[in-house]
Short mmCIF file of N, CA and C in Angstrom, two decimals:
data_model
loop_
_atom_site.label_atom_id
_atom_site.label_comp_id
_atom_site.label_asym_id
_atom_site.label_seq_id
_atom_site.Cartn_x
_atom_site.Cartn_y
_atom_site.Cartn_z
N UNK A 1 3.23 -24.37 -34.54
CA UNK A 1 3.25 -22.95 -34.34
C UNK A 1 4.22 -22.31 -35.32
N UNK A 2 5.90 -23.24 -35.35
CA UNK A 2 6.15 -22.36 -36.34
C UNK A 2 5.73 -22.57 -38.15
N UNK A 3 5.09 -23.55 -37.93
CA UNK A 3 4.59 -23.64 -39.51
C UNK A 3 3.95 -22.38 -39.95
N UNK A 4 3.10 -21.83 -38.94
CA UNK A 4 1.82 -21.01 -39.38
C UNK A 4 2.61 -19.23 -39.48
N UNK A 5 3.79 -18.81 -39.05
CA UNK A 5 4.42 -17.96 -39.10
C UNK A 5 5.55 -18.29 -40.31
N UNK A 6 5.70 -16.87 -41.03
CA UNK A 6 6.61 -16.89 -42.12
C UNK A 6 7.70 -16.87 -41.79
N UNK A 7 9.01 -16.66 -42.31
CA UNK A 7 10.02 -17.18 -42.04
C UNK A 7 10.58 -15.64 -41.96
N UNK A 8 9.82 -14.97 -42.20
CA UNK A 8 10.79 -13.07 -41.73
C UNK A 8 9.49 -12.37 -40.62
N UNK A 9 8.49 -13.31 -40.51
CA UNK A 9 7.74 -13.20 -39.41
C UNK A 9 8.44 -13.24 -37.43
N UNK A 10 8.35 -12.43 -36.68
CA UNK A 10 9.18 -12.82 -35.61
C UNK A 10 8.02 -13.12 -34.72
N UNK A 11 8.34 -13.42 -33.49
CA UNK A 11 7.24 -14.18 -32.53
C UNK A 11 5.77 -12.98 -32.24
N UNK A 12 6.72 -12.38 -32.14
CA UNK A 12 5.66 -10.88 -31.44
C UNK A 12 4.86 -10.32 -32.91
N UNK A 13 5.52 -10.21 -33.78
CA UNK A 13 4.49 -10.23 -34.97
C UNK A 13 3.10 -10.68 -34.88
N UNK A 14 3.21 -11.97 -34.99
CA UNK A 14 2.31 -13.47 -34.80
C UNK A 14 0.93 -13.04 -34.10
N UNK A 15 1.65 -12.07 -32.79
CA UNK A 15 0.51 -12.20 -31.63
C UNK A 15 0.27 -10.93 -31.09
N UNK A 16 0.54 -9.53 -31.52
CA UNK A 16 0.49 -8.46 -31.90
C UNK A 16 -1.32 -8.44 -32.13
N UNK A 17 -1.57 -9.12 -33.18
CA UNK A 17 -3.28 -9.16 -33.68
C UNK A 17 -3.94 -9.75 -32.40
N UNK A 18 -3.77 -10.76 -31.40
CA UNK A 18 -4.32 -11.25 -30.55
C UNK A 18 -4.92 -10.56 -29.77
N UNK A 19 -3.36 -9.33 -28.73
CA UNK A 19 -3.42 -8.38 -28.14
C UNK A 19 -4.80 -7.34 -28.61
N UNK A 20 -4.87 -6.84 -29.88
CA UNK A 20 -5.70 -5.89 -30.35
C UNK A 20 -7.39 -6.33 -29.94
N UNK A 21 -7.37 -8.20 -30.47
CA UNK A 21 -8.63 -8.44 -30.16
C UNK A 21 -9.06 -8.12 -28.62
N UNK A 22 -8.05 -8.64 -27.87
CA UNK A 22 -8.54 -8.50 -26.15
C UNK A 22 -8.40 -7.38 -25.95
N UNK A 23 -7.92 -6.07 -26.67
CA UNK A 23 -8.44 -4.39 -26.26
C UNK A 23 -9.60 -4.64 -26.40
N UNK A 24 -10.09 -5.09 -27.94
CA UNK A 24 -11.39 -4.79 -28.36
C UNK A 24 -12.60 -5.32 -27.12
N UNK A 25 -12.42 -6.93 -27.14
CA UNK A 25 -13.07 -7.34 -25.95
C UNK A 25 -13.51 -6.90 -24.76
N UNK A 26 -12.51 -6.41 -24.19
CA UNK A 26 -12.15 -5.51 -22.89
C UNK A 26 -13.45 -4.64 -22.76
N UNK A 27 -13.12 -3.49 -23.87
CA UNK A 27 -14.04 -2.31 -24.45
C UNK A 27 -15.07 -2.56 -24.16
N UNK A 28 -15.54 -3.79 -25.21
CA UNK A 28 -17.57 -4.32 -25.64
C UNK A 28 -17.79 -4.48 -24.53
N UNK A 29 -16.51 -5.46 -23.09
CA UNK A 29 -17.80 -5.62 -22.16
C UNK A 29 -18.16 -4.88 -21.28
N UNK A 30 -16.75 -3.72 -21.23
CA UNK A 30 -16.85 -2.52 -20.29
C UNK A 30 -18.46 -1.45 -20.96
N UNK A 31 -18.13 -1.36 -21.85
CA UNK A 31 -19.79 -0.78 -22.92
C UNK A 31 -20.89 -1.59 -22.52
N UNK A 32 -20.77 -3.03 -22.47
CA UNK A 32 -22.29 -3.51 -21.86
C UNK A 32 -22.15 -3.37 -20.59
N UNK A 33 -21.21 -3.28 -19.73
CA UNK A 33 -21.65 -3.22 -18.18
C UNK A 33 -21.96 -2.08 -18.03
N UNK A 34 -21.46 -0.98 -18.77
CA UNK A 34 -21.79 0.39 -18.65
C UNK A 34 -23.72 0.62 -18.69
N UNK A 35 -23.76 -0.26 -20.08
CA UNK A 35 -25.30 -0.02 -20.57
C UNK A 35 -26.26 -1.09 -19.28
N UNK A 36 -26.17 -1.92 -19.00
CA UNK A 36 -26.76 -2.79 -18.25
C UNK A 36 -26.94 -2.65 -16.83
N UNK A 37 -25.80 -2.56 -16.52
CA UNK A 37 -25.87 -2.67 -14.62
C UNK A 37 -24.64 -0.78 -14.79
N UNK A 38 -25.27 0.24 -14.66
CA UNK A 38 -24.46 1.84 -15.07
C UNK A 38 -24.71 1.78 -13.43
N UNK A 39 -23.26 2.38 -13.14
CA UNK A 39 -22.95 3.26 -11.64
C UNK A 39 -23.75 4.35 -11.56
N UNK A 40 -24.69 4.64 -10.55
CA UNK A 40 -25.43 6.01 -10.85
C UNK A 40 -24.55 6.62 -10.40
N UNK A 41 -24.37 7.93 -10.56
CA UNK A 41 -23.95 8.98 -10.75
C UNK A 41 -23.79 9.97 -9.33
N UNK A 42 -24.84 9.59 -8.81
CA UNK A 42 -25.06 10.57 -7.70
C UNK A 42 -23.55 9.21 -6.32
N UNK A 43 -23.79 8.00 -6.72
CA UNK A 43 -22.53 7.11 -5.86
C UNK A 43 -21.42 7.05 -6.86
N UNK A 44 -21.37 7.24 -8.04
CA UNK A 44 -19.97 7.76 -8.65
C UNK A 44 -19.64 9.25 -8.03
N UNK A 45 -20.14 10.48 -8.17
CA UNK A 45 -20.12 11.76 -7.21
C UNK A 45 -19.34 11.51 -6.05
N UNK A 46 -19.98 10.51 -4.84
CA UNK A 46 -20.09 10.17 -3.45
C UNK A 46 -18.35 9.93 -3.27
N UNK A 47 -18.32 8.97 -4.31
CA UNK A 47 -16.81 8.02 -4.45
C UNK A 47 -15.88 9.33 -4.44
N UNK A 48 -15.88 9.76 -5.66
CA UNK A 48 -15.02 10.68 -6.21
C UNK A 48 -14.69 11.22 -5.16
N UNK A 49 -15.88 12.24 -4.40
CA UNK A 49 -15.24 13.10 -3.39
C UNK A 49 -14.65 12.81 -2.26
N UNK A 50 -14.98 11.50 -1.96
CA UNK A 50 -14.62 10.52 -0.57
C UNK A 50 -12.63 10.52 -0.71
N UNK A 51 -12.83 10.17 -2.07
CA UNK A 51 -11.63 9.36 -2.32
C UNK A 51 -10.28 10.83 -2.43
N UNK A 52 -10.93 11.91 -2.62
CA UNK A 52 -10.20 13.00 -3.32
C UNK A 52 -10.04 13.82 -1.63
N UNK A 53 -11.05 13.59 -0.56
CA UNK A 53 -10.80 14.62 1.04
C UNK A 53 -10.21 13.52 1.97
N UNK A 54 -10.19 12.01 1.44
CA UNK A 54 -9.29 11.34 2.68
C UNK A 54 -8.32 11.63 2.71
N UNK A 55 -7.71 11.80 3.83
CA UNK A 55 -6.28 12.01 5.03
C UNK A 55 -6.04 13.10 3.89
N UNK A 56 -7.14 14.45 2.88
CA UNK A 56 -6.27 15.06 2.46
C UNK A 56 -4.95 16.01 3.53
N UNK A 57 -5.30 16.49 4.26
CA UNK A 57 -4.61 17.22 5.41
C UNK A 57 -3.47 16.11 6.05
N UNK A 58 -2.97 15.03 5.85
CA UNK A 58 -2.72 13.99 6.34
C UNK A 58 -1.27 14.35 5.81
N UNK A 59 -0.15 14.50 7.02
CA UNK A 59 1.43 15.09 6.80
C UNK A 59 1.70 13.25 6.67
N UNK A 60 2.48 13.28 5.16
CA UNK A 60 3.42 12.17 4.80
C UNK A 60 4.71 12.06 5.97
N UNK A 61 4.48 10.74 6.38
CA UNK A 61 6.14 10.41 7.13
C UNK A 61 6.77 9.61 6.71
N UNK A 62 8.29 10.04 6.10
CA UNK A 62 9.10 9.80 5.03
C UNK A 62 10.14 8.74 6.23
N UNK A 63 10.08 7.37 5.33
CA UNK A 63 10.99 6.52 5.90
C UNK A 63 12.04 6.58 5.78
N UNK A 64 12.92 6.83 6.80
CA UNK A 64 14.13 7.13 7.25
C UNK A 64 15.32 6.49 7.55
N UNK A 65 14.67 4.96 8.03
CA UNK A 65 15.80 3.81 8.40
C UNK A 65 15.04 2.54 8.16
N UNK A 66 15.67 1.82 7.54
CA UNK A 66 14.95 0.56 7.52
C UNK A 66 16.29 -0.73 7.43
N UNK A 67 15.50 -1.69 8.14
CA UNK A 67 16.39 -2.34 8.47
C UNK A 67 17.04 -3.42 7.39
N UNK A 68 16.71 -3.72 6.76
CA UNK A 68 16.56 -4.86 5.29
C UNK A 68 17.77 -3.37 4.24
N UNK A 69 17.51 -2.11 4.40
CA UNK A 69 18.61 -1.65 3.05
C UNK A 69 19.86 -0.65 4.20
N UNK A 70 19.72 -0.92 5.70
CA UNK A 70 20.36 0.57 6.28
C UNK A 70 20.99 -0.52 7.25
N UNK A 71 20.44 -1.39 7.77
CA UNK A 71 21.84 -2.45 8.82
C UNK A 71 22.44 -3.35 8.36
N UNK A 72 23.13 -3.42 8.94
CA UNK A 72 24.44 -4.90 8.52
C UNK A 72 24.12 -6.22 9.27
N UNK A 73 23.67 -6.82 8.40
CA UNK A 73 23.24 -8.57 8.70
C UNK A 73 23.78 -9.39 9.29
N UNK A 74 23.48 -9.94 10.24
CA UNK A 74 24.63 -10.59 11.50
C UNK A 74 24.64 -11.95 10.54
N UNK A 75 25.63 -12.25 11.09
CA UNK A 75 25.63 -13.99 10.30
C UNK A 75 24.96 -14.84 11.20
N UNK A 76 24.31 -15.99 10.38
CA UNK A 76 23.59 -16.98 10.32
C UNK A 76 21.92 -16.72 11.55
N UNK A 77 21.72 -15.42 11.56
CA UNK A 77 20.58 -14.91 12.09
C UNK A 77 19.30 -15.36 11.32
N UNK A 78 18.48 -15.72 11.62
CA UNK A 78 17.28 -16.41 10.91
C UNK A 78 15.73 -15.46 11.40
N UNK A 79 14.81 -15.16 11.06
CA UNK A 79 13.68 -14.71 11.61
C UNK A 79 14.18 -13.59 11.94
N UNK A 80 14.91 -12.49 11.44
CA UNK A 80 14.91 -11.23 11.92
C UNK A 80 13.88 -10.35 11.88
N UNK A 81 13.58 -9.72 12.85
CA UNK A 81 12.45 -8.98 13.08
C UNK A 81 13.23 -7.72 11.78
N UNK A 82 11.79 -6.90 11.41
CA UNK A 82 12.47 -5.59 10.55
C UNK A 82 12.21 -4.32 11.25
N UNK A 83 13.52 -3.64 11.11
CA UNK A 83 13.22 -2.13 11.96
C UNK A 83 12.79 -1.76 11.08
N UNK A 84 11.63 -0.71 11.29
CA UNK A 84 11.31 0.72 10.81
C UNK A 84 11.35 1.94 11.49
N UNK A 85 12.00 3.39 10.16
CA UNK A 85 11.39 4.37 11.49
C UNK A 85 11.41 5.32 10.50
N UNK A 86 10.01 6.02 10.85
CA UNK A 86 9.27 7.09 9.99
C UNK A 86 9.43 8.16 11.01
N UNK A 87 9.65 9.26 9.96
CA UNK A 87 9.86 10.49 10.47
C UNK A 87 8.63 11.60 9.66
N UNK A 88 8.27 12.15 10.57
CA UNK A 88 7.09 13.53 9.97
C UNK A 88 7.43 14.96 10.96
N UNK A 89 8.23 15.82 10.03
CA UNK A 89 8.49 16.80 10.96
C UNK A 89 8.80 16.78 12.89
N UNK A 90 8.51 16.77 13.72
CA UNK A 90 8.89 16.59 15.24
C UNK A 90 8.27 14.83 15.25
N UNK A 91 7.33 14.53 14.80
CA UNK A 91 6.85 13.32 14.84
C UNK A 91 7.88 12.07 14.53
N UNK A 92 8.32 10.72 15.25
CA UNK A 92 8.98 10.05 15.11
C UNK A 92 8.23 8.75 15.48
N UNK A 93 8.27 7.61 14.13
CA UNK A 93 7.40 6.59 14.51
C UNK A 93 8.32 5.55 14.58
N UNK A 94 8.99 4.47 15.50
CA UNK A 94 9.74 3.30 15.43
C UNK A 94 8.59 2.18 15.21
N UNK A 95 8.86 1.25 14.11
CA UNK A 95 8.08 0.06 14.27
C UNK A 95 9.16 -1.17 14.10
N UNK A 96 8.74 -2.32 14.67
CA UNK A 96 9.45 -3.49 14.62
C UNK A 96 8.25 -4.56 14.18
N UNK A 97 8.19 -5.07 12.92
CA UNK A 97 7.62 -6.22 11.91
C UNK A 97 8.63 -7.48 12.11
N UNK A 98 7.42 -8.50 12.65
CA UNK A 98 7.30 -9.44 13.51
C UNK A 98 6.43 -10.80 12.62
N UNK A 99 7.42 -12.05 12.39
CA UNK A 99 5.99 -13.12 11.99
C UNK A 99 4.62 -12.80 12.74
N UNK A 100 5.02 -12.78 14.27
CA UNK A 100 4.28 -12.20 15.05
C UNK A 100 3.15 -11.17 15.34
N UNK A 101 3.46 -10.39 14.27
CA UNK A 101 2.64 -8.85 14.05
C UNK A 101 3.73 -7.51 14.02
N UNK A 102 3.26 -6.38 14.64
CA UNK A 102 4.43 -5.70 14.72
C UNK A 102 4.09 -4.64 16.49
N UNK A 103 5.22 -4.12 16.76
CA UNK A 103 5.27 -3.70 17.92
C UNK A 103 5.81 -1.98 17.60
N UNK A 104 5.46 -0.73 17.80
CA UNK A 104 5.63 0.49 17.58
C UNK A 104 5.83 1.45 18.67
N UNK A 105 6.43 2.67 18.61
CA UNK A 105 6.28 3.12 19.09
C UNK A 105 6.50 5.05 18.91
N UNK A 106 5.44 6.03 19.04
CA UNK A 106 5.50 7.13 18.78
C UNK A 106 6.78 8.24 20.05
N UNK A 107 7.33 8.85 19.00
CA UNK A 107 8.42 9.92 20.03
C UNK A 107 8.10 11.11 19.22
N UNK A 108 7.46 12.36 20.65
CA UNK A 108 7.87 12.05 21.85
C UNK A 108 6.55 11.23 22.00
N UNK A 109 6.85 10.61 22.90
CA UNK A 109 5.67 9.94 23.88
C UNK A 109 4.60 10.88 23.74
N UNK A 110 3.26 10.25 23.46
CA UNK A 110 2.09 10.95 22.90
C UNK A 110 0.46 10.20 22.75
N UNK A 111 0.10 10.44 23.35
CA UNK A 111 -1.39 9.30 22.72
C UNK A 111 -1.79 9.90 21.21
N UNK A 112 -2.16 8.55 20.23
CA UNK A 112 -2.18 8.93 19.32
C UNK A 112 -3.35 7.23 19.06
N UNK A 113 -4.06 7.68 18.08
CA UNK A 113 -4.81 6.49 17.42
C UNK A 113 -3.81 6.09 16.35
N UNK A 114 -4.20 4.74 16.00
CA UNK A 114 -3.01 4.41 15.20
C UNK A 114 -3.87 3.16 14.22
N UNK A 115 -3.80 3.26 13.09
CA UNK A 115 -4.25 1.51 12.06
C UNK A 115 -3.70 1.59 11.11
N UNK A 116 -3.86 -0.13 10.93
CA UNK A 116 -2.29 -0.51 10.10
C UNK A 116 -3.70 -0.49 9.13
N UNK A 117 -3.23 -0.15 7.92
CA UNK A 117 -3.77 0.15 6.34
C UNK A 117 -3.09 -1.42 5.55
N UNK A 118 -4.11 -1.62 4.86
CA UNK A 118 -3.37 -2.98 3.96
C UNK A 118 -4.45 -3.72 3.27
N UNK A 119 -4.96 -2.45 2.14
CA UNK A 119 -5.75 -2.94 1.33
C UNK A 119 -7.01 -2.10 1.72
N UNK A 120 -8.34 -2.59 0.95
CA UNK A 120 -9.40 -1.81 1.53
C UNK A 120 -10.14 -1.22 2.43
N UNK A 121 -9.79 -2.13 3.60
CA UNK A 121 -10.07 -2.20 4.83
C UNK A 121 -8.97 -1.99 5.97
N UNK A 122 -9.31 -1.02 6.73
CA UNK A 122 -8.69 -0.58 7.61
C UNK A 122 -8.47 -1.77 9.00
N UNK A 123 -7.72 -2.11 9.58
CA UNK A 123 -7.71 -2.95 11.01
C UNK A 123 -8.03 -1.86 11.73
N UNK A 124 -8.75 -2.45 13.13
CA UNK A 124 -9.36 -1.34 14.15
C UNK A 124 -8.16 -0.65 14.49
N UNK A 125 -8.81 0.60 15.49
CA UNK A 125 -7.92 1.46 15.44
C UNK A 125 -6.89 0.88 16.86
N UNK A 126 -6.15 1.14 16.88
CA UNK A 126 -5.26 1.26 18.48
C UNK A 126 -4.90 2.35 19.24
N UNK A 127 -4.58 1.96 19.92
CA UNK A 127 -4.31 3.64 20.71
C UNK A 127 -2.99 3.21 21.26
N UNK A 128 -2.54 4.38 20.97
CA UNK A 128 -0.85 4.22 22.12
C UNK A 128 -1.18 4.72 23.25
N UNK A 129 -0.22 3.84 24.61
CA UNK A 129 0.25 4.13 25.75
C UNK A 129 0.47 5.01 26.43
N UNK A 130 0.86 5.57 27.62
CA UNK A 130 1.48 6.90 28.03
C UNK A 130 2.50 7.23 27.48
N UNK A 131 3.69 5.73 27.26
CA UNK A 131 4.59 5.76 26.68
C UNK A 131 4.45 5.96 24.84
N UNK A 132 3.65 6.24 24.43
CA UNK A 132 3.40 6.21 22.96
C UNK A 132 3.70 5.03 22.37
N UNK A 133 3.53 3.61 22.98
CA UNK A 133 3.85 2.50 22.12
C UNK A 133 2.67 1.81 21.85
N UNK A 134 2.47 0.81 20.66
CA UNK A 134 1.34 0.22 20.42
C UNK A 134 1.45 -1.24 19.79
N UNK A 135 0.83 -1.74 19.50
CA UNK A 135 1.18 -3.45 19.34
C UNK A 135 0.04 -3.69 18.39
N UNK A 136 0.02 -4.77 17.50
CA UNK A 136 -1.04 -5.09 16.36
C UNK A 136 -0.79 -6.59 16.13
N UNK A 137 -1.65 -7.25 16.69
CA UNK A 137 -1.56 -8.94 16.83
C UNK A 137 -1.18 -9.28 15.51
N UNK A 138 -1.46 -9.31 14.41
CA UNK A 138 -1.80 -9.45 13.10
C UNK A 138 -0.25 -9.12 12.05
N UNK A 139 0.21 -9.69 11.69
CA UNK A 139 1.43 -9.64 10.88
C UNK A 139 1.21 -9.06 9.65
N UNK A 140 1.55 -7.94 8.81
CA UNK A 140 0.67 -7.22 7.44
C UNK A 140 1.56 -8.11 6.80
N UNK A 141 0.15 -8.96 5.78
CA UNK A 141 0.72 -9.65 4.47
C UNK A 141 0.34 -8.74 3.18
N UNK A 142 1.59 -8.54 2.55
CA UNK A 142 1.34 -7.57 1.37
C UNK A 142 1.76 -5.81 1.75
N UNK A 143 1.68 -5.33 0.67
CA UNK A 143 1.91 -4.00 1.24
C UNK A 143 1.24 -3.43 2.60
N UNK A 144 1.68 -2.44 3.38
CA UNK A 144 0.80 -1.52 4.43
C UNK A 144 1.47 -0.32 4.88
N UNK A 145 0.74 0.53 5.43
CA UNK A 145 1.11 1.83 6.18
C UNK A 145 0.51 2.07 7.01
N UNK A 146 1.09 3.26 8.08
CA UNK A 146 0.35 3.35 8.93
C UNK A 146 -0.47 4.72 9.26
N UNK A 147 -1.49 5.08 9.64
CA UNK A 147 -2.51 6.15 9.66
C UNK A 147 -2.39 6.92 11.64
N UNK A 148 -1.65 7.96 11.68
CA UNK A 148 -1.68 7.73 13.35
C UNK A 148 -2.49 9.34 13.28
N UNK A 149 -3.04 9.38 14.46
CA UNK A 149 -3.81 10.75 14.42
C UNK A 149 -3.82 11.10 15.81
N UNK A 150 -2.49 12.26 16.45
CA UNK A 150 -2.71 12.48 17.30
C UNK A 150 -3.58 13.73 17.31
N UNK A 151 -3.91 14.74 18.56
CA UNK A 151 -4.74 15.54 18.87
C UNK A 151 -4.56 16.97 18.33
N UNK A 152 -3.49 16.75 17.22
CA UNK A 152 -2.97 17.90 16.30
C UNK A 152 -3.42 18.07 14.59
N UNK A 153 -2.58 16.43 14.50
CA UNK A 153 -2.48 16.03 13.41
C UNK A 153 -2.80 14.43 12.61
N UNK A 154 -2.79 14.39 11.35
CA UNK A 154 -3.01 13.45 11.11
C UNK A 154 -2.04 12.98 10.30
N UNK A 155 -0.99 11.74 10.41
CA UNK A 155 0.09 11.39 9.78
C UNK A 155 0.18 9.85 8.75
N UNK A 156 0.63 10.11 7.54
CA UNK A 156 0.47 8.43 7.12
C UNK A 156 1.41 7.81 6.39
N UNK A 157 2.32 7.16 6.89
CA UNK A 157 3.33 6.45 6.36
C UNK A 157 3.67 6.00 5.25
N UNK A 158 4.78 5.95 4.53
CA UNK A 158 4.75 5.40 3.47
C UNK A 158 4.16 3.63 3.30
N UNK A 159 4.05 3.49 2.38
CA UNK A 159 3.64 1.61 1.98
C UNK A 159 4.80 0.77 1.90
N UNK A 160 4.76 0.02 2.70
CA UNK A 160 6.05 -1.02 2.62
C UNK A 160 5.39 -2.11 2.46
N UNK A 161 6.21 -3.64 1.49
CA UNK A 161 5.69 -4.47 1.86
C UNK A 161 6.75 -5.43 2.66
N UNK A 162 6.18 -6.17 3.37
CA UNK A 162 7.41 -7.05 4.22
C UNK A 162 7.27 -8.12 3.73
#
């Protein structure tokens, strides 16, 4: 390798031209998939607008406490569960993330539908309690947020990943 580079040649020089070919590549095959198998237009349309009116009306709830950058770490504690707690104007969401899954709960006390988001697909919905609490068997691997929609509003958490 270093034979084939000059001696005022530096590494990134070398492979600078490589990079350019795999734009080019990229391009030709995005151009033949375009020409061959083309998105019609009327489900490019469909997308667009789908993607541009979800949860538009949907009030952001700005995380407020979290337990990993806002508590003090007990010593030699292992498997700590993580607090969360999202706030949206009067709306107050506590969650606790669990190997387990996670366990929540809405204040004030409120029925509200609730799904954990984490990736394309939504998990079914849940419903909170009298007490506004709700539970999700399922532990989110990778980023997630949460979507709650009580009989007012519709609220959606920021993305955390645990």
């Amino acid at each position: 390798m270093r034979d084939e580079m000059d001696e005022d040649e530096t590494f990134d020089e070398a492979y600078d031209g490589q990079d350019a070919d795999a734009d080019l590549l990229e391009e030709e095959l995005r151009r033949a998939a375009g020409i061959l198998d083309p998105v019609p237009a009327q489900l490019r349309q469909i997308a667009v607008e789908a993607y541009a009116l979800h949860d538009l009306d949907a009030r952001i709830a700005e995380l407020t406490f979290d337990s990993v950058v806002d508590a003090i770490p007990v010593r030699g504690a292992t498997d700590v569960p993580r607090m969360l707690t999202f706030r949206a104007g009067e709306v107050t969401v506590d969650v606790e993330v669990t190997g387990d899954g996670l366990m929540g709960q809405v204040l004030p006390p409120q029925q509200a539908s609730v799904e954990v988001l984490s990736g394309p697909q939504t998990g079914a919905p849940l419903t909170t309690d009298d007490m506004g609490r709700f539970t999700y068997a399922d532990s989110p691997a990778g980023p997630f947020a949460l979507r709650l929609r009580t009989g007012r509003e519709a609220i959606v958490t920021d993305w955390l990943t645990v």
